Amino acid sequence: YNNDHLKLIGEPPWQTMNTTLVTQSDCPDVKVPIFLFFTIGLASLAENVLVVVAVTCNRNLHSPMYYFICSLAAFNTIASLTKTCENLMITFADVGHLEKKGPSETKLDDVMDCLLCMSFLGSISSFLAIAVDRYITIFHALRYHNIMTMQRTRAILGVIWITCGMSAISMVTFFASTFIMICFVSFFIISLVIICFLYVYMFMLARIHARKIAALPSSGGRNCHHQQRWGSSMRGALTLTILFGAFMVCWGPFFLHLIIIMVCPTNPYCECYRSLFQLHMVLLMSHALIDPTIYAFRSPELRETFKKISYGCSSKNLPFFL
């Protein structure tokens, strides 16, 4: 089939494939009220913009880990903004102000699909970069500042953004190809395995290291300082593990949706799961809403910066925390 002729506003290519290839099913599509998408989109947009502003303005947060977190928040911002704009297009199309199959509307929807794909690729790439950064922080602490320089961090972020942008354009352009869909799902699975391996390995070695520290004879303040530094690194790793868990819960059902399309595109039982597509999109958008909340609860530095930004906005005196 020709994806360009079939696509409707608000239906990404994987949803168009869903409605095109399936057979009849007793499971009706679950519809989510449009205002719920708007509410989640606007709230997550505000939260993630706040994270970007906090990391950008607070010089104490100008470190590789927070730069990667800022990148993650920026990708979440793109996802929230994209889905909010797409919902606006759906609303205007429903009242007759836009054509659902118009060439301009279809091209605009393709752009938004590219941005949504880029936000996913960027999110998981940022998680991968954060996992590597935490590994180096914990197990190569003495060489960390030589390995993870700010120049190297900016280069990594540049590669992530350029690669994700180009990959997203290719995925949306050739999504009708089974090969592209397999690559999309494979990237998710491979990245998931690498990140899980790094975190499991980190916590296993951390447990061994903690026992060694406990077995050492007390050496006063030096030993206490070492334990505090180690504990701080592990808290950071735990926070990022929670973030990654939230990512899996929110994005996992969507990727299961893609896998089902590849494995059983005409099976009516699989269609029952595909009928939950809009709920999967709600979860996907909720990920951008959950992340900043985890930052606020788990990171004292960001929490303090959020308070200062709120105080600065109310007193109209923003530069005080620079």
PDB file of N, CA and C in Angstrom, residues 1 3 12-18 21 117 120-121 167 170-189 254-265 274:
ATOM      1  N   TYR A   1       0.843  -1.199   0.000  1.00  0.00           N
ATOM      2  CA  TYR A   1       0.000   0.000   0.000  1.00  0.00           C
ATOM      3  C   TYR A   1       0.868   1.235   0.000  1.00  0.00           C
ATOM      4  N   ASN A   3       1.573   4.537   1.879  1.00  0.00           N
ATOM      5  CA  ASN A   3       1.313   5.121   3.198  1.00  0.00           C
ATOM      6  C   ASN A   3       0.844   6.566   3.091  1.00  0.00           C
ATOM      7  N   PRO A  12      -0.218   8.270  13.234  1.00  0.00           N
ATOM      8  CA  PRO A  12       1.139   8.008  12.802  1.00  0.00           C
ATOM      9  C   PRO A  12       1.168   6.787  11.913  1.00  0.00           C
ATOM     10  N   PRO A  13       2.262   6.565  11.157  1.00  0.00           N
ATOM     11  CA  PRO A  13       2.286   5.478  10.191  1.00  0.00           C
ATOM     12  C   PRO A  13       2.034   4.117  10.787  1.00  0.00           C
ATOM     13  N   TRP A  14       2.464   3.880  12.059  1.00  0.00           N
ATOM     14  CA  TRP A  14       2.223   2.560  12.648  1.00  0.00           C
ATOM     15  C   TRP A  14       0.741   2.353  12.966  1.00  0.00           C
ATOM     16  N   GLN A  15       0.018   3.453  13.249  1.00  0.00           N
ATOM     17  CA  GLN A  15      -1.420   3.324  13.471  1.00  0.00           C
ATOM     18  C   GLN A  15      -2.161   3.136  12.154  1.00  0.00           C
ATOM     19  N   THR A  16      -1.694   3.786  11.086  1.00  0.00           N
ATOM     20  CA  THR A  16      -2.298   3.591   9.778  1.00  0.00           C
ATOM     21  C   THR A  16      -2.147   2.142   9.351  1.00  0.00           C
ATOM     22  N   MET A  17      -0.976   1.569   9.586  1.00  0.00           N
ATOM     23  CA  MET A  17      -0.761   0.166   9.271  1.00  0.00           C
ATOM     24  C   MET A  17      -1.700  -0.708  10.081  1.00  0.00           C
ATOM     25  N   ASN A  18      -1.928  -0.297  11.333  1.00  0.00           N
ATOM     26  CA  ASN A  18      -2.827  -1.043  12.207  1.00  0.00           C
ATOM     27  C   ASN A  18      -4.236  -1.118  11.624  1.00  0.00           C
ATOM     28  N   LEU A  21      -4.229  -3.308   7.912  1.00  0.00           N
ATOM     29  CA  LEU A  21      -3.903  -4.706   7.730  1.00  0.00           C
ATOM     30  C   LEU A  21      -4.766  -5.666   8.542  1.00  0.00           C
ATOM     31  N   CYS A 117       9.346  10.434  16.661  1.00  0.00           N
ATOM     32  CA  CYS A 117      10.350   9.364  16.557  1.00  0.00           C
ATOM     33  C   CYS A 117      11.696   9.836  17.083  1.00  0.00           C
ATOM     34  N   PHE A 120      11.786   9.756  20.845  1.00  0.00           N
ATOM     35  CA  PHE A 120      12.006   8.417  21.389  1.00  0.00           C
ATOM     36  C   PHE A 120      13.471   8.016  21.270  1.00  0.00           C
ATOM     37  N   LEU A 121      14.025   8.137  20.062  1.00  0.00           N
ATOM     38  CA  LEU A 121      15.417   7.750  19.844  1.00  0.00           C
ATOM     39  C   LEU A 121      16.346   8.558  20.747  1.00  0.00           C
ATOM     40  N   SER A 167      17.822   9.675  11.660  1.00  0.00           N
ATOM     41  CA  SER A 167      17.181   8.360  11.759  1.00  0.00           C
ATOM     42  C   SER A 167      15.662   8.495  11.780  1.00  0.00           C
ATOM     43  N   SER A 170      14.315   9.050   8.309  1.00  0.00           N
ATOM     44  CA  SER A 170      14.345   7.798   7.540  1.00  0.00           C
ATOM     45  C   SER A 170      13.225   6.859   7.970  1.00  0.00           C
ATOM     46  N   MET A 171      12.973   6.793   9.276  1.00  0.00           N
ATOM     47  CA  MET A 171      11.954   5.878   9.784  1.00  0.00           C
ATOM     48  C   MET A 171      10.558   6.260   9.315  1.00  0.00           C
ATOM     49  N   VAL A 172      10.239   7.541   9.355  1.00  0.00           N
ATOM     50  CA  VAL A 172       8.906   7.971   8.939  1.00  0.00           C
ATOM     51  C   VAL A 172       8.754   7.867   7.420  1.00  0.00           C
ATOM     52  N   THR A 173       9.813   8.182   6.679  1.00  0.00           N
ATOM     53  CA  THR A 173       9.752   8.131   5.219  1.00  0.00           C
ATOM     54  C   THR A 173       9.570   6.711   4.702  1.00  0.00           C
ATOM     55  N   PHE A 174      10.259   5.754   5.349  1.00  0.00           N
ATOM     56  CA  PHE A 174      10.236   4.367   4.860  1.00  0.00           C
ATOM     57  C   PHE A 174       9.600   3.411   5.860  1.00  0.00           C
ATOM     58  N   PHE A 175       8.631   3.913   6.642  1.00  0.00           N
ATOM     59  CA  PHE A 175       8.076   3.065   7.686  1.00  0.00           C
ATOM     60  C   PHE A 175       7.259   1.905   7.130  1.00  0.00           C
ATOM     61  N   ALA A 176       6.808   2.019   5.876  1.00  0.00           N
ATOM     62  CA  ALA A 176       6.068   0.905   5.273  1.00  0.00           C
ATOM     63  C   ALA A 176       6.960  -0.315   5.084  1.00  0.00           C
ATOM     64  N   SER A 177       8.274  -0.098   5.092  1.00  0.00           N
ATOM     65  CA  SER A 177       9.221  -1.199   4.935  1.00  0.00           C
ATOM     66  C   SER A 177       9.321  -1.992   6.235  1.00  0.00           C
ATOM     67  N   THR A 178       9.203  -3.310   6.130  1.00  0.00           N
ATOM     68  CA  THR A 178       9.346  -4.168   7.310  1.00  0.00           C
ATOM     69  C   THR A 178      10.738  -4.046   7.904  1.00  0.00           C
ATOM     70  N   PHE A 179      11.734  -3.839   7.062  1.00  0.00           N
ATOM     71  CA  PHE A 179      13.114  -3.704   7.522  1.00  0.00           C
ATOM     72  C   PHE A 179      13.269  -2.520   8.472  1.00  0.00           C
ATOM     73  N   ILE A 180      12.639  -1.397   8.112  1.00  0.00           N
ATOM     74  CA  ILE A 180      12.735  -0.202   8.961  1.00  0.00           C
ATOM     75  C   ILE A 180      12.077  -0.456  10.311  1.00  0.00           C
ATOM     76  N   MET A 181      10.921  -1.111  10.297  1.00  0.00           N
ATOM     77  CA  MET A 181      10.243  -1.398  11.565  1.00  0.00           C
ATOM     78  C   MET A 181      11.075  -2.341  12.427  1.00  0.00           C
ATOM     79  N   ILE A 182      11.710  -3.343  11.784  1.00  0.00           N
ATOM     80  CA  ILE A 182      12.571  -4.268  12.525  1.00  0.00           C
ATOM     81  C   ILE A 182      13.748  -3.513  13.138  1.00  0.00           C
ATOM     82  N   CYS A 183      14.340  -2.585  12.383  1.00  0.00           N
ATOM     83  CA  CYS A 183      15.445  -1.772  12.912  1.00  0.00           C
ATOM     84  C   CYS A 183      14.988  -0.932  14.101  1.00  0.00           C
ATOM     85  N   PHE A 184      13.790  -0.369  13.993  1.00  0.00           N
ATOM     86  CA  PHE A 184      13.244   0.475  15.058  1.00  0.00           C
ATOM     87  C   PHE A 184      13.077  -0.319  16.350  1.00  0.00           C
ATOM     88  N   VAL A 185      12.455  -1.495  16.234  1.00  0.00           N
ATOM     89  CA  VAL A 185      12.234  -2.336  17.407  1.00  0.00           C
ATOM     90  C   VAL A 185      13.550  -2.911  17.921  1.00  0.00           C
ATOM     91  N   SER A 186      14.456  -3.282  17.006  1.00  0.00           N
ATOM     92  CA  SER A 186      15.748  -3.849  17.406  1.00  0.00           C
ATOM     93  C   SER A 186      16.575  -2.833  18.196  1.00  0.00           C
ATOM     94  N   PHE A 187      16.530  -1.579  17.763  1.00  0.00           N
ATOM     95  CA  PHE A 187      17.255  -0.531  18.488  1.00  0.00           C
ATOM     96  C   PHE A 187      16.757  -0.433  19.924  1.00  0.00           C
ATOM     97  N   PHE A 188      15.444  -0.504  20.093  1.00  0.00           N
ATOM     98  CA  PHE A 188      14.855  -0.447  21.427  1.00  0.00           C
ATOM     99  C   PHE A 188      15.326  -1.629  22.284  1.00  0.00           C
ATOM    100  N   ILE A 189      15.277  -2.836  21.735  1.00  0.00           N
ATOM    101  CA  ILE A 189      15.632  -4.037  22.496  1.00  0.00           C
ATOM    102  C   ILE A 189      17.118  -4.065  22.829  1.00  0.00           C
ATOM    103  N   PHE A 254       3.779   0.441  23.799  1.00  0.00           N
ATOM    104  CA  PHE A 254       3.807   0.935  22.424  1.00  0.00           C
ATOM    105  C   PHE A 254       4.674   0.033  21.535  1.00  0.00           C
ATOM    106  N   PHE A 255       5.818  -0.405  22.051  1.00  0.00           N
ATOM    107  CA  PHE A 255       6.681  -1.260  21.247  1.00  0.00           C
ATOM    108  C   PHE A 255       6.123  -2.674  21.118  1.00  0.00           C
ATOM    109  N   LEU A 256       5.401  -3.110  22.115  1.00  0.00           N
ATOM    110  CA  LEU A 256       4.693  -4.376  21.961  1.00  0.00           C
ATOM    111  C   LEU A 256       3.653  -4.264  20.851  1.00  0.00           C
ATOM    112  N   HIS A 257       3.022  -3.099  20.746  1.00  0.00           N
ATOM    113  CA  HIS A 257       2.086  -2.816  19.661  1.00  0.00           C
ATOM    114  C   HIS A 257       2.769  -2.984  18.304  1.00  0.00           C
ATOM    115  N   LEU A 258       3.993  -2.428  18.157  1.00  0.00           N
ATOM    116  CA  LEU A 258       4.724  -2.548  16.891  1.00  0.00           C
ATOM    117  C   LEU A 258       5.105  -3.996  16.604  1.00  0.00           C
ATOM    118  N   ILE A 259       5.535  -4.708  17.636  1.00  0.00           N
ATOM    119  CA  ILE A 259       5.929  -6.110  17.453  1.00  0.00           C
ATOM    120  C   ILE A 259       4.731  -6.943  17.011  1.00  0.00           C
ATOM    121  N   ILE A 260       3.550  -6.681  17.604  1.00  0.00           N
ATOM    122  CA  ILE A 260       2.341  -7.416  17.241  1.00  0.00           C
ATOM    123  C   ILE A 260       1.961  -7.149  15.786  1.00  0.00           C
ATOM    124  N   ILE A 261       2.151  -5.896  15.331  1.00  0.00           N
ATOM    125  CA  ILE A 261       1.868  -5.578  13.931  1.00  0.00           C
ATOM    126  C   ILE A 261       2.737  -6.423  13.005  1.00  0.00           C
ATOM    127  N   MET A 262       4.011  -6.627  13.387  1.00  0.00           N
ATOM    128  CA  MET A 262       4.916  -7.425  12.557  1.00  0.00           C
ATOM    129  C   MET A 262       4.601  -8.909  12.636  1.00  0.00           C
ATOM    130  N   VAL A 263       4.257  -9.399  13.830  1.00  0.00           N
ATOM    131  CA  VAL A 263       4.108 -10.837  14.042  1.00  0.00           C
ATOM    132  C   VAL A 263       2.743 -11.340  13.584  1.00  0.00           C
ATOM    133  N   CYS A 264       1.677 -10.610  13.923  1.00  0.00           N
ATOM    134  CA  CYS A 264       0.327 -11.103  13.580  1.00  0.00           C
ATOM    135  C   CYS A 264      -0.541  -9.942  13.100  1.00  0.00           C
ATOM    136  N   PRO A 265      -0.259  -9.397  11.917  1.00  0.00           N
ATOM    137  CA  PRO A 265      -1.005  -8.228  11.431  1.00  0.00           C
ATOM    138  C   PRO A 265      -2.465  -8.491  11.098  1.00  0.00           C
ATOM    139  N   ARG A 274      -4.236  -4.194  19.923  1.00  0.00           N
ATOM    140  CA  ARG A 274      -4.028  -2.982  19.129  1.00  0.00           C
ATOM    141  C   ARG A 274      -5.152  -1.974  19.335  1.00  0.00           C
TER     142      ARG A 274
END
